[in-house]
Amino acid sequence: MTPRFDAISMVVADMAASLAFYRRLGLDIPAEADTQPHAEATLPGGTRLLWDTVETVRSFDPDWTAPSGSGRSSLAFLCDSPAEVDTVYAELVRSGVPGHKEPWDAFWGQRYAVVLDPDGNGVDLFAPLPG
């Protein structure tokens, strides 16, 4: 057997807040997941995004602590256009989501912006710049 990449797992302090955030980015997550200790969403292509509460993780790893420092990973969401990057960023920030980097034209040819999810994880918004 050869292992294959299947899922990305996140530990969250507030399941409902985290799932509400990711629903705003278009993920299909059932409402009943808000009160569960574990939730999953299957992404296009079959990869899964998993959420577990801190309590759930500590039930099998009592010494678990949240990572610290600048080495955290981020999730990136492709937008349909550079204008959509600006619109989604503005809507999220207006609703109280912390903005980390306002939209800019990156030297690698993409419109890019970064917001923070309820647990402080970076969430990138990007779209290719016109040719």
PDB file of C-alpha atoms in Angstrom, residues 26-126:
ATOM      1  CA  GLY A  26     -18.204  28.474   0.230  1.00  0.00           C
ATOM      2  CA  LEU A  27     -17.580  25.202   2.062  1.00  0.00           C
ATOM      3  CA  ASP A  28     -20.605  22.930   2.405  1.00  0.00           C
ATOM      4  CA  ILE A  29     -20.744  22.030   6.106  1.00  0.00           C
ATOM      5  CA  PRO A  30     -23.997  20.791   7.674  1.00  0.00           C
ATOM      6  CA  ALA A  31     -25.460  23.053  10.377  1.00  0.00           C
ATOM      7  CA  GLU A  32     -25.614  20.166  12.870  1.00  0.00           C
ATOM      8  CA  ALA A  33     -21.804  20.019  12.803  1.00  0.00           C
ATOM      9  CA  ASP A  34     -21.693  23.246  14.868  1.00  0.00           C
ATOM     10  CA  THR A  35     -22.361  21.323  18.075  1.00  0.00           C
ATOM     11  CA  GLN A  36     -20.171  18.307  17.353  1.00  0.00           C
ATOM     12  CA  PRO A  37     -16.614  17.696  18.604  1.00  0.00           C
ATOM     13  CA  HIS A  38     -15.508  16.764  15.052  1.00  0.00           C
ATOM     14  CA  ALA A  39     -16.606  18.033  11.630  1.00  0.00           C
ATOM     15  CA  GLU A  40     -15.590  17.348   8.035  1.00  0.00           C
ATOM     16  CA  ALA A  41     -16.101  18.851   4.603  1.00  0.00           C
ATOM     17  CA  THR A  42     -15.153  17.120   1.372  1.00  0.00           C
ATOM     18  CA  LEU A  43     -13.478  19.544  -1.006  1.00  0.00           C
ATOM     19  CA  PRO A  44     -13.504  19.432  -4.806  1.00  0.00           C
ATOM     20  CA  GLY A  45     -11.180  16.610  -5.801  1.00  0.00           C
ATOM     21  CA  GLY A  46     -12.018  14.563  -2.715  1.00  0.00           C
ATOM     22  CA  THR A  47      -9.589  15.952  -0.135  1.00  0.00           C
ATOM     23  CA  ARG A  48     -11.247  16.500   3.217  1.00  0.00           C
ATOM     24  CA  LEU A  49     -10.937  19.426   5.634  1.00  0.00           C
ATOM     25  CA  LEU A  50     -11.367  18.304   9.249  1.00  0.00           C
ATOM     26  CA  TRP A  51     -12.074  20.288  12.392  1.00  0.00           C
ATOM     27  CA  ASP A  52     -11.662  19.011  15.958  1.00  0.00           C
ATOM     28  CA  THR A  53     -12.251  20.913  19.167  1.00  0.00           C
ATOM     29  CA  VAL A  54      -9.380  21.409  21.600  1.00  0.00           C
ATOM     30  CA  GLU A  55     -11.250  19.145  24.031  1.00  0.00           C
ATOM     31  CA  THR A  56     -11.446  16.354  21.458  1.00  0.00           C
ATOM     32  CA  VAL A  57      -7.727  16.471  20.737  1.00  0.00           C
ATOM     33  CA  ARG A  58      -6.869  16.589  24.421  1.00  0.00           C
ATOM     34  CA  SER A  59      -9.042  13.495  24.997  1.00  0.00           C
ATOM     35  CA  PHE A  60      -6.402  11.403  23.215  1.00  0.00           C
ATOM     36  CA  ASP A  61      -3.397  13.750  23.584  1.00  0.00           C
ATOM     37  CA  PRO A  62      -3.663  15.370  27.030  1.00  0.00           C
ATOM     38  CA  ASP A  63      -0.439  17.354  26.539  1.00  0.00           C
ATOM     39  CA  TRP A  64      -1.520  18.973  23.254  1.00  0.00           C
ATOM     40  CA  THR A  65      -0.846  22.712  23.037  1.00  0.00           C
ATOM     41  CA  ALA A  66      -1.551  25.097  20.210  1.00  0.00           C
ATOM     42  CA  PRO A  67       1.405  25.842  17.960  1.00  0.00           C
ATOM     43  CA  SER A  68       3.083  29.187  18.453  1.00  0.00           C
ATOM     44  CA  GLY A  69       5.407  31.324  16.421  1.00  0.00           C
ATOM     45  CA  SER A  70       5.370  32.229  12.770  1.00  0.00           C
ATOM     46  CA  GLY A  71       5.591  28.742  11.288  1.00  0.00           C
ATOM     47  CA  ARG A  72       1.849  28.168  11.021  1.00  0.00           C
ATOM     48  CA  SER A  73       0.315  26.986   7.780  1.00  0.00           C
ATOM     49  CA  SER A  74      -2.483  28.707   5.936  1.00  0.00           C
ATOM     50  CA  LEU A  75      -5.310  27.654   3.647  1.00  0.00           C
ATOM     51  CA  ALA A  76      -5.655  29.347   0.249  1.00  0.00           C
ATOM     52  CA  PHE A  77      -8.938  29.985  -1.559  1.00  0.00           C
ATOM     53  CA  LEU A  78      -8.995  30.697  -5.299  1.00  0.00           C
ATOM     54  CA  CYS A  79     -11.350  33.516  -6.270  1.00  0.00           C
ATOM     55  CA  ASP A  80     -12.876  33.951  -9.743  1.00  0.00           C
ATOM     56  CA  SER A  81     -11.170  37.301 -10.390  1.00  0.00           C
ATOM     57  CA  PRO A  82      -8.903  39.923  -8.833  1.00  0.00           C
ATOM     58  CA  ALA A  83     -12.035  42.000  -8.139  1.00  0.00           C
ATOM     59  CA  GLU A  84     -13.521  39.098  -6.189  1.00  0.00           C
ATOM     60  CA  VAL A  85     -10.422  38.993  -3.961  1.00  0.00           C
ATOM     61  CA  ASP A  86     -11.086  42.634  -3.061  1.00  0.00           C
ATOM     62  CA  THR A  87     -14.819  42.069  -2.561  1.00  0.00           C
ATOM     63  CA  VAL A  88     -14.493  38.956  -0.395  1.00  0.00           C
ATOM     64  CA  TYR A  89     -11.732  40.540   1.702  1.00  0.00           C
ATOM     65  CA  ALA A  90     -13.818  43.705   2.255  1.00  0.00           C
ATOM     66  CA  GLU A  91     -16.969  41.734   3.135  1.00  0.00           C
ATOM     67  CA  LEU A  92     -15.117  39.537   5.629  1.00  0.00           C
ATOM     68  CA  VAL A  93     -13.333  42.447   7.309  1.00  0.00           C
ATOM     69  CA  ARG A  94     -16.565  44.489   7.418  1.00  0.00           C
ATOM     70  CA  SER A  95     -18.229  41.562   9.218  1.00  0.00           C
ATOM     71  CA  GLY A  96     -15.513  41.510  11.899  1.00  0.00           C
ATOM     72  CA  VAL A  97     -13.018  38.992  10.474  1.00  0.00           C
ATOM     73  CA  PRO A  98      -9.486  40.223  11.195  1.00  0.00           C
ATOM     74  CA  GLY A  99      -7.687  41.336   8.056  1.00  0.00           C
ATOM     75  CA  HIS A 100      -4.004  40.430   8.033  1.00  0.00           C
ATOM     76  CA  LYS A 101      -2.839  41.724   4.621  1.00  0.00           C
ATOM     77  CA  GLU A 102      -5.024  43.970   2.478  1.00  0.00           C
ATOM     78  CA  PRO A 103      -5.340  42.983  -1.185  1.00  0.00           C
ATOM     79  CA  TRP A 104      -2.263  43.642  -3.313  1.00  0.00           C
ATOM     80  CA  ASP A 105      -0.893  42.701  -6.712  1.00  0.00           C
ATOM     81  CA  ALA A 106       1.804  40.159  -5.927  1.00  0.00           C
ATOM     82  CA  PHE A 107       4.939  39.974  -8.037  1.00  0.00           C
ATOM     83  CA  TRP A 108       4.139  36.316  -8.864  1.00  0.00           C
ATOM     84  CA  GLY A 109       1.109  37.394 -10.901  1.00  0.00           C
ATOM     85  CA  GLN A 110      -1.800  37.108  -8.489  1.00  0.00           C
ATOM     86  CA  ARG A 111      -4.105  39.446  -6.621  1.00  0.00           C
ATOM     87  CA  TYR A 112      -3.612  38.329  -3.011  1.00  0.00           C
ATOM     88  CA  ALA A 113      -5.036  39.078   0.441  1.00  0.00           C
ATOM     89  CA  VAL A 114      -4.936  37.387   3.840  1.00  0.00           C
ATOM     90  CA  VAL A 115      -7.542  37.231   6.606  1.00  0.00           C
ATOM     91  CA  LEU A 116      -7.426  35.323   9.891  1.00  0.00           C
ATOM     92  CA  ASP A 117      -9.929  32.630  10.837  1.00  0.00           C
ATOM     93  CA  PRO A 118     -11.401  32.514  14.372  1.00  0.00           C
ATOM     94  CA  ASP A 119      -8.337  30.605  15.620  1.00  0.00           C
ATOM     95  CA  GLY A 120      -5.823  33.013  14.089  1.00  0.00           C
ATOM     96  CA  ASN A 121      -4.904  30.806  11.120  1.00  0.00           C
ATOM     97  CA  GLY A 122      -4.068  32.646   7.928  1.00  0.00           C
ATOM     98  CA  VAL A 123      -6.552  32.246   5.092  1.00  0.00           C
ATOM     99  CA  ASP A 124      -5.292  33.438   1.721  1.00  0.00           C
ATOM    100  CA  LEU A 125      -7.590  34.788  -0.984  1.00  0.00           C
ATOM    101  CA  PHE A 126      -6.102  34.903  -4.468  1.00  0.00           C
TER     102      PHE A 126
END
